[in-house]
Amino acid sequence: MTKAELIAVMAEEAEITKAAAAKALDAYVETVAKELKKNGRIGLVGFGAFSVVKRKAREGRNPQTGKKIKIPAKKVVKFKVGKSLAAKVK
């Protein structure tokens, strides 16, 4: 599903305009990003939890040449699905 398709579905389900749905989605994404940067975790009961974790530096291989490369440490966002969402997907 693309962002445009998601906005269309949100607008239809909430009975609002696509512009309002787009504004709401953008606000949600921006808020999640700010909160993850600030506190490192957001939990939505029944949906899931976003968290920031540190990945250690490691050694990898260039798939084209097979040459060893160093992959630097970095922070990544992880998502753990909630029980309600997991049950709906089954």
PDB file of C-alpha atoms in Angstrom:
ATOM      1  CA  MET A   1       0.000   0.000   0.000  1.00  0.00           C
ATOM      2  CA  THR A   2       1.342   3.416  -0.896  1.00  0.00           C
ATOM      3  CA  LYS A   3       1.006   6.582   1.149  1.00  0.00           C
ATOM      4  CA  ALA A   4      -1.642   7.883  -1.282  1.00  0.00           C
ATOM      5  CA  GLU A   5      -3.640   4.663  -0.969  1.00  0.00           C
ATOM      6  CA  LEU A   6      -3.403   4.802   2.832  1.00  0.00           C
ATOM      7  CA  ILE A   7      -4.615   8.411   2.835  1.00  0.00           C
ATOM      8  CA  ALA A   8      -7.570   7.469   0.612  1.00  0.00           C
ATOM      9  CA  VAL A   9      -8.581   4.604   2.919  1.00  0.00           C
ATOM     10  CA  MET A  10      -8.166   6.761   6.039  1.00  0.00           C
ATOM     11  CA  ALA A  11     -10.331   9.493   4.488  1.00  0.00           C
ATOM     12  CA  GLU A  12     -13.041   7.012   3.557  1.00  0.00           C
ATOM     13  CA  GLU A  13     -13.053   5.197   6.934  1.00  0.00           C
ATOM     14  CA  ALA A  14     -13.041   8.418   8.981  1.00  0.00           C
ATOM     15  CA  GLU A  15     -15.436  10.185   6.593  1.00  0.00           C
ATOM     16  CA  ILE A  16     -13.067  13.139   6.159  1.00  0.00           C
ATOM     17  CA  THR A  17     -11.390  14.743   3.166  1.00  0.00           C
ATOM     18  CA  LYS A  18      -8.195  13.339   1.697  1.00  0.00           C
ATOM     19  CA  ALA A  19      -6.459  16.610   2.595  1.00  0.00           C
ATOM     20  CA  ALA A  20      -7.454  16.218   6.252  1.00  0.00           C
ATOM     21  CA  ALA A  21      -6.362  12.568   6.241  1.00  0.00           C
ATOM     22  CA  ALA A  22      -3.010  13.520   4.681  1.00  0.00           C
ATOM     23  CA  LYS A  23      -2.505  16.214   7.316  1.00  0.00           C
ATOM     24  CA  ALA A  24      -3.355  13.745  10.105  1.00  0.00           C
ATOM     25  CA  LEU A  25      -0.990  11.088   8.732  1.00  0.00           C
ATOM     26  CA  ASP A  26       1.852  13.600   8.339  1.00  0.00           C
ATOM     27  CA  ALA A  27       1.271  14.828  11.906  1.00  0.00           C
ATOM     28  CA  TYR A  28       1.324  11.235  13.196  1.00  0.00           C
ATOM     29  CA  VAL A  29       4.574  10.391  11.394  1.00  0.00           C
ATOM     30  CA  GLU A  30       6.239  13.619  12.572  1.00  0.00           C
ATOM     31  CA  THR A  31       5.108  13.068  16.172  1.00  0.00           C
ATOM     32  CA  VAL A  32       6.387   9.474  16.201  1.00  0.00           C
ATOM     33  CA  ALA A  33       9.760  10.590  14.828  1.00  0.00           C
ATOM     34  CA  LYS A  34      10.115  13.387  17.403  1.00  0.00           C
ATOM     35  CA  GLU A  35       9.127  11.129  20.294  1.00  0.00           C
ATOM     36  CA  LEU A  36      11.504   8.351  19.228  1.00  0.00           C
ATOM     37  CA  LYS A  37      14.342  10.864  19.028  1.00  0.00           C
ATOM     38  CA  LYS A  38      13.409  12.330  22.433  1.00  0.00           C
ATOM     39  CA  ASN A  39      12.510   9.239  24.494  1.00  0.00           C
ATOM     40  CA  GLY A  40      13.343   6.258  22.285  1.00  0.00           C
ATOM     41  CA  ARG A  41      10.000   4.453  22.695  1.00  0.00           C
ATOM     42  CA  ILE A  42       6.320   4.748  21.765  1.00  0.00           C
ATOM     43  CA  GLY A  43       3.726   2.152  22.705  1.00  0.00           C
ATOM     44  CA  LEU A  44       0.225   1.937  21.265  1.00  0.00           C
ATOM     45  CA  VAL A  45      -1.815  -0.608  23.220  1.00  0.00           C
ATOM     46  CA  GLY A  46      -3.098  -3.356  20.943  1.00  0.00           C
ATOM     47  CA  PHE A  47      -1.152  -2.064  17.931  1.00  0.00           C
ATOM     48  CA  GLY A  48       2.491  -2.342  18.934  1.00  0.00           C
ATOM     49  CA  ALA A  49       5.579  -0.513  20.133  1.00  0.00           C
ATOM     50  CA  PHE A  50       8.255   1.424  18.294  1.00  0.00           C
ATOM     51  CA  SER A  51      11.664   1.617  19.938  1.00  0.00           C
ATOM     52  CA  VAL A  52      15.153   2.839  19.097  1.00  0.00           C
ATOM     53  CA  VAL A  53      17.999   0.360  19.559  1.00  0.00           C
ATOM     54  CA  LYS A  54      21.719   0.681  18.980  1.00  0.00           C
ATOM     55  CA  ARG A  55      23.335  -1.640  16.471  1.00  0.00           C
ATOM     56  CA  LYS A  56      26.977  -2.436  17.156  1.00  0.00           C
ATOM     57  CA  ALA A  57      29.663  -1.851  14.563  1.00  0.00           C
ATOM     58  CA  ARG A  58      30.384  -5.029  12.652  1.00  0.00           C
ATOM     59  CA  GLU A  59      32.238  -6.463   9.736  1.00  0.00           C
ATOM     60  CA  GLY A  60      30.427  -7.326   6.537  1.00  0.00           C
ATOM     61  CA  ARG A  61      31.165  -8.245   2.948  1.00  0.00           C
ATOM     62  CA  ASN A  62      30.582  -6.381  -0.270  1.00  0.00           C
ATOM     63  CA  PRO A  63      28.293  -8.775  -2.183  1.00  0.00           C
ATOM     64  CA  GLN A  64      29.736  -7.763  -5.559  1.00  0.00           C
ATOM     65  CA  THR A  65      33.442  -8.115  -4.732  1.00  0.00           C
ATOM     66  CA  GLY A  66      33.444 -10.281  -1.610  1.00  0.00           C
ATOM     67  CA  LYS A  67      35.789  -7.748   0.010  1.00  0.00           C
ATOM     68  CA  LYS A  68      35.441  -7.210   3.780  1.00  0.00           C
ATOM     69  CA  ILE A  69      33.989  -3.858   4.839  1.00  0.00           C
ATOM     70  CA  LYS A  70      33.388  -2.205   8.196  1.00  0.00           C
ATOM     71  CA  ILE A  71      29.780  -1.359   8.963  1.00  0.00           C
ATOM     72  CA  PRO A  72      29.597   1.480  11.521  1.00  0.00           C
ATOM     73  CA  ALA A  73      27.426   1.445  14.643  1.00  0.00           C
ATOM     74  CA  LYS A  74      24.074   3.191  14.304  1.00  0.00           C
ATOM     75  CA  LYS A  75      20.652   3.596  15.833  1.00  0.00           C
ATOM     76  CA  VAL A  76      17.703   1.839  14.189  1.00  0.00           C
ATOM     77  CA  VAL A  77      13.953   1.801  14.785  1.00  0.00           C
ATOM     78  CA  LYS A  78      12.331  -1.517  15.670  1.00  0.00           C
ATOM     79  CA  PHE A  79       8.646  -2.394  15.851  1.00  0.00           C
ATOM     80  CA  LYS A  80       7.127  -5.083  18.050  1.00  0.00           C
ATOM     81  CA  VAL A  81       3.578  -6.006  17.095  1.00  0.00           C
ATOM     82  CA  GLY A  82       0.810  -5.933  19.725  1.00  0.00           C
ATOM     83  CA  LYS A  83      -1.506  -8.855  20.494  1.00  0.00           C
ATOM     84  CA  SER A  84      -4.616  -7.355  18.882  1.00  0.00           C
ATOM     85  CA  LEU A  85      -2.855  -6.535  15.620  1.00  0.00           C
ATOM     86  CA  ALA A  86      -1.162  -9.930  15.529  1.00  0.00           C
ATOM     87  CA  ALA A  87      -4.528 -11.634  16.016  1.00  0.00           C
ATOM     88  CA  LYS A  88      -6.104  -9.616  13.175  1.00  0.00           C
ATOM     89  CA  VAL A  89      -3.305 -10.526  10.782  1.00  0.00           C
ATOM     90  CA  LYS A  90      -3.545 -14.286  11.437  1.00  0.00           C
TER      91      LYS A  90
END
